[in-house]
Every structure is written in structure tokens, then in C-alpha cells.
Coordinates of C-alpha atoms in Angstrom, one line a residue:
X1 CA 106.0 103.8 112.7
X2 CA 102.4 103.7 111.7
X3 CA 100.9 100.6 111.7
X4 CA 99.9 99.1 107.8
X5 CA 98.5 95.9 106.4
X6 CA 100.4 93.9 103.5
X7 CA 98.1 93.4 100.8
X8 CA 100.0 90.4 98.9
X9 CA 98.9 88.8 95.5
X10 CA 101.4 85.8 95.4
X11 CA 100.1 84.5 91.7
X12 CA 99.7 87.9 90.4
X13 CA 96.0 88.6 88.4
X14 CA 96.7 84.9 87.5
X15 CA 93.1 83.0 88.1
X16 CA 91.5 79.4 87.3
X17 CA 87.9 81.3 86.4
X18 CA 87.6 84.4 84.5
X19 CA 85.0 86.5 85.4
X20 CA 84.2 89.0 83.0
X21 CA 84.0 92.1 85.3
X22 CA 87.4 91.2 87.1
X23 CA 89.5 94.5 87.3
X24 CA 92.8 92.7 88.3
X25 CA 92.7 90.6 85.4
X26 CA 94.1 93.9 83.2
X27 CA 97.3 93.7 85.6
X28 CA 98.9 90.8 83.2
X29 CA 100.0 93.4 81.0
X30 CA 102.6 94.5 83.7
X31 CA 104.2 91.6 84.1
X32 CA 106.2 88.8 81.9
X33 CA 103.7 86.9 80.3
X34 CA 103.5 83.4 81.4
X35 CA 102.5 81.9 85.1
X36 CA 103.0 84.5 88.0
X37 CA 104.6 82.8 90.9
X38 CA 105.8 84.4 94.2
X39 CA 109.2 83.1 94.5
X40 CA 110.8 81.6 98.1
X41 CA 113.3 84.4 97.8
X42 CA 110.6 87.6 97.4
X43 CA 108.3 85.5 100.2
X44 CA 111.2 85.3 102.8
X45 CA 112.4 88.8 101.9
X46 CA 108.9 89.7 102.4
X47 CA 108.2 88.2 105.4
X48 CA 111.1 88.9 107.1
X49 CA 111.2 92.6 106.3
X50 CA 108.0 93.2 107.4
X51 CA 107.9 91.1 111.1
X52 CA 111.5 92.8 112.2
X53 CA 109.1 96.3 112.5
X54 CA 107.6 94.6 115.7
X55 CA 104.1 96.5 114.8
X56 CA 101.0 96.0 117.3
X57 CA 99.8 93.8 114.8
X58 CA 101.5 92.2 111.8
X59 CA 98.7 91.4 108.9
X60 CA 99.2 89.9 105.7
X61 CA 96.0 89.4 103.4
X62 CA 96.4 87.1 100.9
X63 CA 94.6 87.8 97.8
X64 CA 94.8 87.6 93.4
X65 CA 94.0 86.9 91.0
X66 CA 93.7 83.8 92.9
X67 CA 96.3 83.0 95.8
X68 CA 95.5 79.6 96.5
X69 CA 97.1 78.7 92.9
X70 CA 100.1 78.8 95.1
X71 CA 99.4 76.0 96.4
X72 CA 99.1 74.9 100.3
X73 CA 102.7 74.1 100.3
X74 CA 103.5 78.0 99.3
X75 CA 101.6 78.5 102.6
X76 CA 102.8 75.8 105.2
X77 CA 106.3 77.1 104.1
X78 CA 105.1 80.9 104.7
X79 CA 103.6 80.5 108.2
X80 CA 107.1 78.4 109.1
X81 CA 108.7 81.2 108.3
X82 CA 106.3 83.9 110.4
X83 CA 107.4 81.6 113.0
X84 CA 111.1 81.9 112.7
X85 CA 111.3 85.8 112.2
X86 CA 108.8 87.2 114.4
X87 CA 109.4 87.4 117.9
X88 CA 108.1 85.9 120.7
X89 CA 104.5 87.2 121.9
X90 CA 104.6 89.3 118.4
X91 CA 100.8 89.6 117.5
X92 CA 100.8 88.0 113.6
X93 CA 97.1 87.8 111.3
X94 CA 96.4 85.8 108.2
X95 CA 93.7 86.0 105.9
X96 CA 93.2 84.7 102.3
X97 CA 90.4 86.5 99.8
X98 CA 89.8 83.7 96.8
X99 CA 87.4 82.4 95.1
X100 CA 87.2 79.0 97.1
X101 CA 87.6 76.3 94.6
X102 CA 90.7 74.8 96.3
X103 CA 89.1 74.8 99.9
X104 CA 88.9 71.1 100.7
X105 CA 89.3 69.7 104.4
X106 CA 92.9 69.5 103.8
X107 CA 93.2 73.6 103.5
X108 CA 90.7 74.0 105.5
X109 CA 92.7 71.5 108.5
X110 CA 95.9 74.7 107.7
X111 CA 93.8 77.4 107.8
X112 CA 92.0 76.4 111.2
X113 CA 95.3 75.6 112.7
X114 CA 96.4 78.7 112.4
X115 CA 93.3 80.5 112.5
X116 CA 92.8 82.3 109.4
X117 CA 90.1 84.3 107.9
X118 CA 89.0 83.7 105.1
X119 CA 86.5 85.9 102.4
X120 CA 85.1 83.9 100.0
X121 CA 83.3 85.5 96.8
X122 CA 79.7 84.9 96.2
X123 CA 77.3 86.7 94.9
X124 CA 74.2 84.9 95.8
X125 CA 71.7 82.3 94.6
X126 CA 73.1 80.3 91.6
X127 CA 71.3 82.3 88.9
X128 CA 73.5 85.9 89.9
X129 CA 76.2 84.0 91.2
X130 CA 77.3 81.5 87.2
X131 CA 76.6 85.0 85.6
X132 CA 79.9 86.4 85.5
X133 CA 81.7 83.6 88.0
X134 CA 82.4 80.7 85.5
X135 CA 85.6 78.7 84.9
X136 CA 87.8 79.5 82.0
X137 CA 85.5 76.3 80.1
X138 CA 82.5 78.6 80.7
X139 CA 80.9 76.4 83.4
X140 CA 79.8 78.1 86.6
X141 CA 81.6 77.9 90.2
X142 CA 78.5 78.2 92.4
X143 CA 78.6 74.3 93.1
X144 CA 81.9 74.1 94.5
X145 CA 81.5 77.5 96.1
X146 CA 79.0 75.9 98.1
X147 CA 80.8 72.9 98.8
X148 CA 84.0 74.5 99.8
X149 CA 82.1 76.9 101.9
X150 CA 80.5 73.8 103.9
X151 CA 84.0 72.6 104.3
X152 CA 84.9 75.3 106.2
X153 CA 81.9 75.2 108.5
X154 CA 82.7 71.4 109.3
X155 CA 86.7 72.2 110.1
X156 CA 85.3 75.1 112.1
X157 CA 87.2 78.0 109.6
X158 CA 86.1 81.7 110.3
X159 CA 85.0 83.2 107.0
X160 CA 83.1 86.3 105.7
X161 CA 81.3 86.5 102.4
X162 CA 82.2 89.3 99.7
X163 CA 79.5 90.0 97.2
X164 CA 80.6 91.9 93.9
X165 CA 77.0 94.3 93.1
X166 CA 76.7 94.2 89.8
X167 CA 74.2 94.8 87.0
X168 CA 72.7 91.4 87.5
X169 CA 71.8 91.4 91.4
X170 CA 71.9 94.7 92.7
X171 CA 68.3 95.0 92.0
X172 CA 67.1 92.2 94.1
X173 CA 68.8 93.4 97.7
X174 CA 65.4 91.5 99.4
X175 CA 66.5 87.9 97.8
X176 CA 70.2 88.1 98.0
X177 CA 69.2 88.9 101.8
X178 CA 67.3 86.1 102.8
X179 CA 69.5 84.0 100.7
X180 CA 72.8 85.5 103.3
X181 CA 70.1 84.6 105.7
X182 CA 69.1 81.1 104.9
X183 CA 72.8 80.3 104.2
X184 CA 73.5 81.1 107.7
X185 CA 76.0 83.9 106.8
X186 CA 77.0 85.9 109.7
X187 CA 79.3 88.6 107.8
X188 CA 79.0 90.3 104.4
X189 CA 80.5 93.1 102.7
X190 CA 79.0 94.3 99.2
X191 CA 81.3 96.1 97.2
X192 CA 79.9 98.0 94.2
X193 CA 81.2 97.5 90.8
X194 CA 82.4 100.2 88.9
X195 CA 84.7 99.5 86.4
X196 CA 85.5 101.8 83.0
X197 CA 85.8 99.7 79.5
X198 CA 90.1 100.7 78.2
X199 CA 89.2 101.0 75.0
X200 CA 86.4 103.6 74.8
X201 CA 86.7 105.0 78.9
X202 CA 83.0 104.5 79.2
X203 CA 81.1 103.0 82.5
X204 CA 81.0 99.2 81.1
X205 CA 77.9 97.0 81.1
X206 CA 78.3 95.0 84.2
X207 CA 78.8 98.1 86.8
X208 CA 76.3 99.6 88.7
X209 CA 74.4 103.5 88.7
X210 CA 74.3 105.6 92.0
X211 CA 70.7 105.3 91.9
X212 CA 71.0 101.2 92.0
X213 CA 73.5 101.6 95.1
X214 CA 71.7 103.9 96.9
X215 CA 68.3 101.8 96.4
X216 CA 70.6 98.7 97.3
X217 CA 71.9 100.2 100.4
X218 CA 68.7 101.6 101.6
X219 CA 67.0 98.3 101.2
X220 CA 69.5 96.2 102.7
X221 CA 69.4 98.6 105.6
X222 CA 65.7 98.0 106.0
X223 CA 65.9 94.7 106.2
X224 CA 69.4 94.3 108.5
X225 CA 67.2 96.6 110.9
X226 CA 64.2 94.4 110.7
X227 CA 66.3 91.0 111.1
X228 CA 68.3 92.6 114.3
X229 CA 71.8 94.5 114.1
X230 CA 73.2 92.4 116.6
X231 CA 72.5 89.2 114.3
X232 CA 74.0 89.8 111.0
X233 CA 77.3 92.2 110.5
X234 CA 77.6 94.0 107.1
X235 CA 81.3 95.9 106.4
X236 CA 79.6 99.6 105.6
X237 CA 77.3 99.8 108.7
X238 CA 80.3 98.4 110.9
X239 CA 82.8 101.3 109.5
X240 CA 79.6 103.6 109.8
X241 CA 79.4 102.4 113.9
X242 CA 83.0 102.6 114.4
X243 CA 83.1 106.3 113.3
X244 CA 80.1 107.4 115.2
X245 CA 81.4 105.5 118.2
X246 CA 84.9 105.8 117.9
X247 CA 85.8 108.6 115.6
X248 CA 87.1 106.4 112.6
X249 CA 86.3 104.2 110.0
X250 CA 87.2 100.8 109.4
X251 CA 86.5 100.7 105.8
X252 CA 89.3 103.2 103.8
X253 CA 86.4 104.2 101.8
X254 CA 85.3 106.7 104.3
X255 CA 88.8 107.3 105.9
X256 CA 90.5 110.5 105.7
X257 CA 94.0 109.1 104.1
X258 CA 94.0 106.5 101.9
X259 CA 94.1 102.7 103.8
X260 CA 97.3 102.2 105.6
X261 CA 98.3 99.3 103.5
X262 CA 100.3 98.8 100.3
X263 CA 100.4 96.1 98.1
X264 CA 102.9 93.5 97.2
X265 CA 102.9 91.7 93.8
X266 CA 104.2 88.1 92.7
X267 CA 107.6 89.5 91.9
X268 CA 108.2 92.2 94.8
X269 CA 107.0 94.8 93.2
X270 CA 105.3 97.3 95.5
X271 CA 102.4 99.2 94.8
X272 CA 100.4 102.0 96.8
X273 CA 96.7 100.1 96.5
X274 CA 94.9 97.5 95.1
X275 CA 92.8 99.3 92.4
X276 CA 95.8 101.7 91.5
X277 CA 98.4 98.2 90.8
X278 CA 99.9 100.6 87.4
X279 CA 103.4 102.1 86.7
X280 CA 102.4 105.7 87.9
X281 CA 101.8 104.2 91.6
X282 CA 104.3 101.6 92.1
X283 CA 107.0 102.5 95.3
X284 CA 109.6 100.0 94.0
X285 CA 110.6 96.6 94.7
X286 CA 110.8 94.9 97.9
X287 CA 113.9 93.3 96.9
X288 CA 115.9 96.7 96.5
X289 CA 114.2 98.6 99.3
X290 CA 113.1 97.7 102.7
X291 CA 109.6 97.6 103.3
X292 CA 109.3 100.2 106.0
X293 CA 111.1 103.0 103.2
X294 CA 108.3 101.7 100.5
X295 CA 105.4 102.7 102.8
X296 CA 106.9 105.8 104.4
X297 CA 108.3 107.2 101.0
X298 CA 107.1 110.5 98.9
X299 CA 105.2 108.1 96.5
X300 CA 103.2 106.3 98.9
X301 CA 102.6 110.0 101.2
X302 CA 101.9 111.8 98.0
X303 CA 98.9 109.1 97.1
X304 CA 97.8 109.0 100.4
X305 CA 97.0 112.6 100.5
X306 CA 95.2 112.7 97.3
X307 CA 92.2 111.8 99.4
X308 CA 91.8 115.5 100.9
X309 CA 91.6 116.8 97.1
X310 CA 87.4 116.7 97.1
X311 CA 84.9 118.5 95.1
X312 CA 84.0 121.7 96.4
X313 CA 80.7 120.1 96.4
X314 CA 81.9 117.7 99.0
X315 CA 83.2 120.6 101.2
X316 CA 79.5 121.9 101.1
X317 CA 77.9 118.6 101.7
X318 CA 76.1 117.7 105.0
X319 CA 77.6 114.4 105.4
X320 CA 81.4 115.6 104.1
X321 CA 82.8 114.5 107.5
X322 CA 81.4 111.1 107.4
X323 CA 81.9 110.2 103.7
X324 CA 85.2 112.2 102.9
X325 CA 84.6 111.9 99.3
X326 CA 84.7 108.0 99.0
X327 CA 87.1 106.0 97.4
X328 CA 89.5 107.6 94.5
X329 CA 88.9 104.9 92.0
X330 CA 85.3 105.9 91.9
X331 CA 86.4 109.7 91.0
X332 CA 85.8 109.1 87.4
X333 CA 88.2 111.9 86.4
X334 CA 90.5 111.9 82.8
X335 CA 93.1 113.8 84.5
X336 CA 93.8 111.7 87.6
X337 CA 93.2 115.0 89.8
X338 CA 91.0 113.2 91.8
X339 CA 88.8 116.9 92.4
X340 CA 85.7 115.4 91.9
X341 CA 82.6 113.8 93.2
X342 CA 82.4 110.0 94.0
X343 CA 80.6 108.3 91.3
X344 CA 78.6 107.3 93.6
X345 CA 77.9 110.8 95.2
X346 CA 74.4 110.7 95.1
X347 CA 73.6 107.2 96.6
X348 CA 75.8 107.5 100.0
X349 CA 73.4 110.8 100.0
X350 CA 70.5 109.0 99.7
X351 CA 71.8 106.2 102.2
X352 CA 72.8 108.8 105.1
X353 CA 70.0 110.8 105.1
X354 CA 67.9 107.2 105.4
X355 CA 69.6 105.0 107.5
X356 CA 71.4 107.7 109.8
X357 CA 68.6 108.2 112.7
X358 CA 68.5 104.5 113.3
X359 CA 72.3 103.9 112.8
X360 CA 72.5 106.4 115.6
X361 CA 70.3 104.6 117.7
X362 CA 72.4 101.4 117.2
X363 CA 75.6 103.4 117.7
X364 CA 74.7 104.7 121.1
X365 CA 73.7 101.1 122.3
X366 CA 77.2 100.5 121.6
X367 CA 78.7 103.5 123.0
X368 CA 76.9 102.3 126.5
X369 CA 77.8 98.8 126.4
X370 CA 81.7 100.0 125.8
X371 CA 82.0 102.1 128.5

């Protein structure tokens, strides 16, 4: 079957900060109120299901809400039981998204054991960063970001750092650069925020124009092409090199099908992706169904496929092939047709036709060292 990544939220949207532009946060409304724990039973079912497929390569990311609320016994137990059902010389991956408050040396001991990867959220110097990142007593995290991320260099863990753009520090791509920079970051991804208020359906406060974006990317491009390609790598401009150079993306923004993942909640409950966790898109439960009939079902094709229902704009558009209409959830469409332009149409425009020529110059240094 075709390979796919388990997306798995073992505490649900539960989370010890609350930032105010969290999406997942909404989520609570699905499930019972009170604290979301993944149970031994729905991790074991889980776990097992998924290694007896014998893919290339088994991955599980672990994210939330917050998944290190589990605890590290949740996850000593977890990777004991990878070891019992996979098979010998079966290829298994690990990595945990969070918010890093929890990552002293002993979690960082576990996680460079087993040689995790790890994403940590921050977005930037302290000032951008204790904006929206604060603790439910309204204190900002940056602090023990920064300490938890240290830990991680001293036990020698891999991580990446994922910055949320929003309205705060998308307008200062030249200082959250240098700060990457001066924090010895190696990898990045920014991921714009876009986010609609329930009540009223309008753009809310914290998320970003097209204009902002493509100004952000064009900047940042400027400056990754003045520090050196090879030094720094940034998720957008990877997936851009792996399509010109290989033919497909790496980022299911740009992809043709929807990513080839689906995610798990706290209580087996399977859904189709991580920004479309809602009633209309759930495949059923992992506890009733295997996990290999959740991902290959009608409900999981059908979304899949909504990704080929673009504007005809798109279908006119000189970069159509490379862009593919972007991601769903920024379709900003009442109907859930998903026939529209990205939200952010106008600023992958503005990116291509900038950053293109030189990408391609990058992209062909690769495609002669590969061969």
C-alpha cells in the first residue's frame, strides 16, 4: 500500500500555555470535557496496527495540543512497544512537535537514545515570541524555550525550529533572520497564520495578508541567498528544490493530493488532516477499524482529491504546476467546495516570479551533485 505518516495528538488540543492564535485549541469541543489522555489500550492498538503494514518507513509524529503532557513514561512505554511489534530491520521514525517546556536533560537523554526529531515552536526574539506564547498565568515561555532548546544541544538532540508568522513579526523577516542566525539555527519552517474568528467568519487579528507573505518570503529569500543555501535550510525552498529536482514536493502544500498522512486523536479517533480535525472529516476509530482501511477508505480518497478542485484561475496561472493551488484550509470558501484561490494566491505569485531564477540555479547544483 502507499506509504503514510501517523500524525498522533496523544493529549488531544490539551496545552499548559494558551496562545491566543492556537487553531487546535477549538478541538475541545469534540471531545469529553476534562483531561485528554491517550490510553495504553488505543497506544498499543495504534502501534501495533500500524508497524504489522511493514511500510519502507514507519513514522509517527507526535504532536497537540501539547504531547509531552503525556509524560516521558507514556513514551518509554511507546518506543518498548515499537520494539516488540515491528520486525527486525523494519525502518521506524519518531519525532515530537511541542512547545518545549518539558525538555530537560532527562527527555532530552530519551529522545537522543532513540534519535528523535524534535520541532520546537519559536517565533523569534523575546518581544514576538511572549506576544501570543504565554502560559495560562499570562507569563511568557521564551525563557524556558531557550533553556530547553540548549538542553537539547548539550545531549546532542536533532531539532528544527517552527515559526508561527503572524501579525506581530512577519514584518521584520531581516531580524527574525539574523536572530535564526545568531541562535545557530540550522532548520526553519515558517508557517503563515491564517485563521477565521467562529463567531463572525472574518480573517481574525493575529493572521497575516498575502501581501505580508509574499514580502516575508521574498525577503527571507534575499537574505538565505546572501547567507549561502547550503548553510541554512528553510522547509518552502527545500520542497521547492525537491520538485525542481526530483519532480515532487516535500511540503503537502504544493503536492498534488493531499499529504499522505492522517491523524490520530487521544481517543482513536481518526481524522483525514490536521487542520480539518471536525465531524465532517473523521474516518472512524482506530479501535473498530484497522488502520490500513481508515487511510485507504472513500472518506479519506474523497478528501484527498479535493485538492485537484482549483480555481479556473489556477488552471491559467504560470506557476499552476508548481503551486497546485496551496493548501485547502487557506481556500477561504463558505461552501467547503474548495474551487477557489489560496488566500494567499497573490504572494506565492509574487515569491515565484522573485526567487525562481536563483532557486534554479541552486536546483541544478543539486541535480549535478546527485547524479
Amino acid at each position: 500500500m502507499r506509504p503514510f505518516t501517523l500524525l498522533i495528538k496523544p493529549a488531544g488540543p490539551d496545552c499548559n500555555i494558551a496562545c491566543r492564535y492556537c487553531f487546535y485549541t477549538a478541538k475541545t469541543r469534540l471531545f469529553a470535557a476534562g483531561k485528554h489522555c491517550m490510553s495504553d489500550e488505543v497506544r498499543e492498538k495504534l502501534i501495533a496496527d500500524y508497524l504489522k503494514l511493514r511500510l519502507p518507513v514507519s513514522a509517527f509524529a507526535w504532536q497537540g495540543g501539547e504531547p509531552t503532557l503525556m509524560g516521558l513514561d507514556f513514551y518509554q512505554k511507546m518506543v518498548a512497544e515499537q520494539k516488540k511489534f515491528g520486525a527486525d530491520g523494519q525502518v521506524i521514525s519518531n519525532s515530537l512537535q511541542t512547545n518545549a517546556l518539558h525538555l530537560d536533560d532527562e527527555w532530552c537523554d530519551f529522545l537522543r537514545e532513540y534519535n528523535w526529531l524534535v520541532g520546537i515552536s519559536l517565533d523569534g526574539p523575546q518581544r514576538f515570541h511572549d506576544y501570543y506564547r504565554r502560559g495560562n498565568a499570562g507569563r511568557g515561555t521564551y525563557d524556558r524555550v531557550i533553556a530547553s532548546l540548549e538542553s537539547c544541544r548539550r545531549r546532542r538532540v536533532q531539532f528544527n525550529i517552527l515559526t508561527l508568522l503572524n501579525d506581530q513579526n512577519v514584518g521584520f523577516p531581516n531580524e527574525l533572520f539574523d536572530f535564526f542566525v545568531d541562535m545557530r539555527i540550522k532548520y526553519l519552517q515558517f508557517i503563515p497564520c491564517l485563521e477565521k474568528n467562529p463567531a463572525c467568519g472574518s480573517i481574525t487579528d493575529y493572521s497575516i495578508t498575502a501581501p505580508q507573505y509574499g514580502d516575508f518570503l521574498c525577503r527571507i529569500f534575499d537574505r538565505w541567498w546572501e547567507f549561502g543555501p547550503e548553510k541554512i535550510s528553510m522547509r518552502i525552498l527545500d520542497s521547492l528544490l525537491s520538485y525542481m529536482v526530483q519532480g515532487r514536493h516535500t511540503d503537502c502544500t504544493f503536492g498534488r493530493r493531499c499529504g499522505d498522512y492522517i491523524v490520530i486523536e487521544h481517543n482513536g479517533d481518526a481524522f483525514c488532516c490536521d487542520f480539518f480535525v471536525d465531524k465532517d472529516y473523521r474516518l472512524g476509530n482506530i479501535l473498530e477499524t484497522p488502520l490500513a482501511q481508515l487511510f485507504q477508505g472513500q472518506i479519506k480518497d474523497r478528501f484527498a482529491r479535493q485538492k485537484r478542485k482549483i480555481s479556473n484561475l489556477c488552471l491559467i496561472c504560470r506557476h499552476h504546476a508548481l503551486c497546485r493551488g496551496g493548501c485547502l484550509k487557506d481556500r477561504i470558501v463558505p461552501d467547503g467546495d474548495f474551487a477557489a484561490p489560496s488566500y494567499f494566491c497573490s504572494a506565492y505569485q509574487q515569491f515565484f516570479d522573485y526567487a525562481l531564477p536563483r532557486l534554479s540555479q541552486v536546483a541544478a547544483r543539486v541535480a549535478q551533485i546527485s547524479v
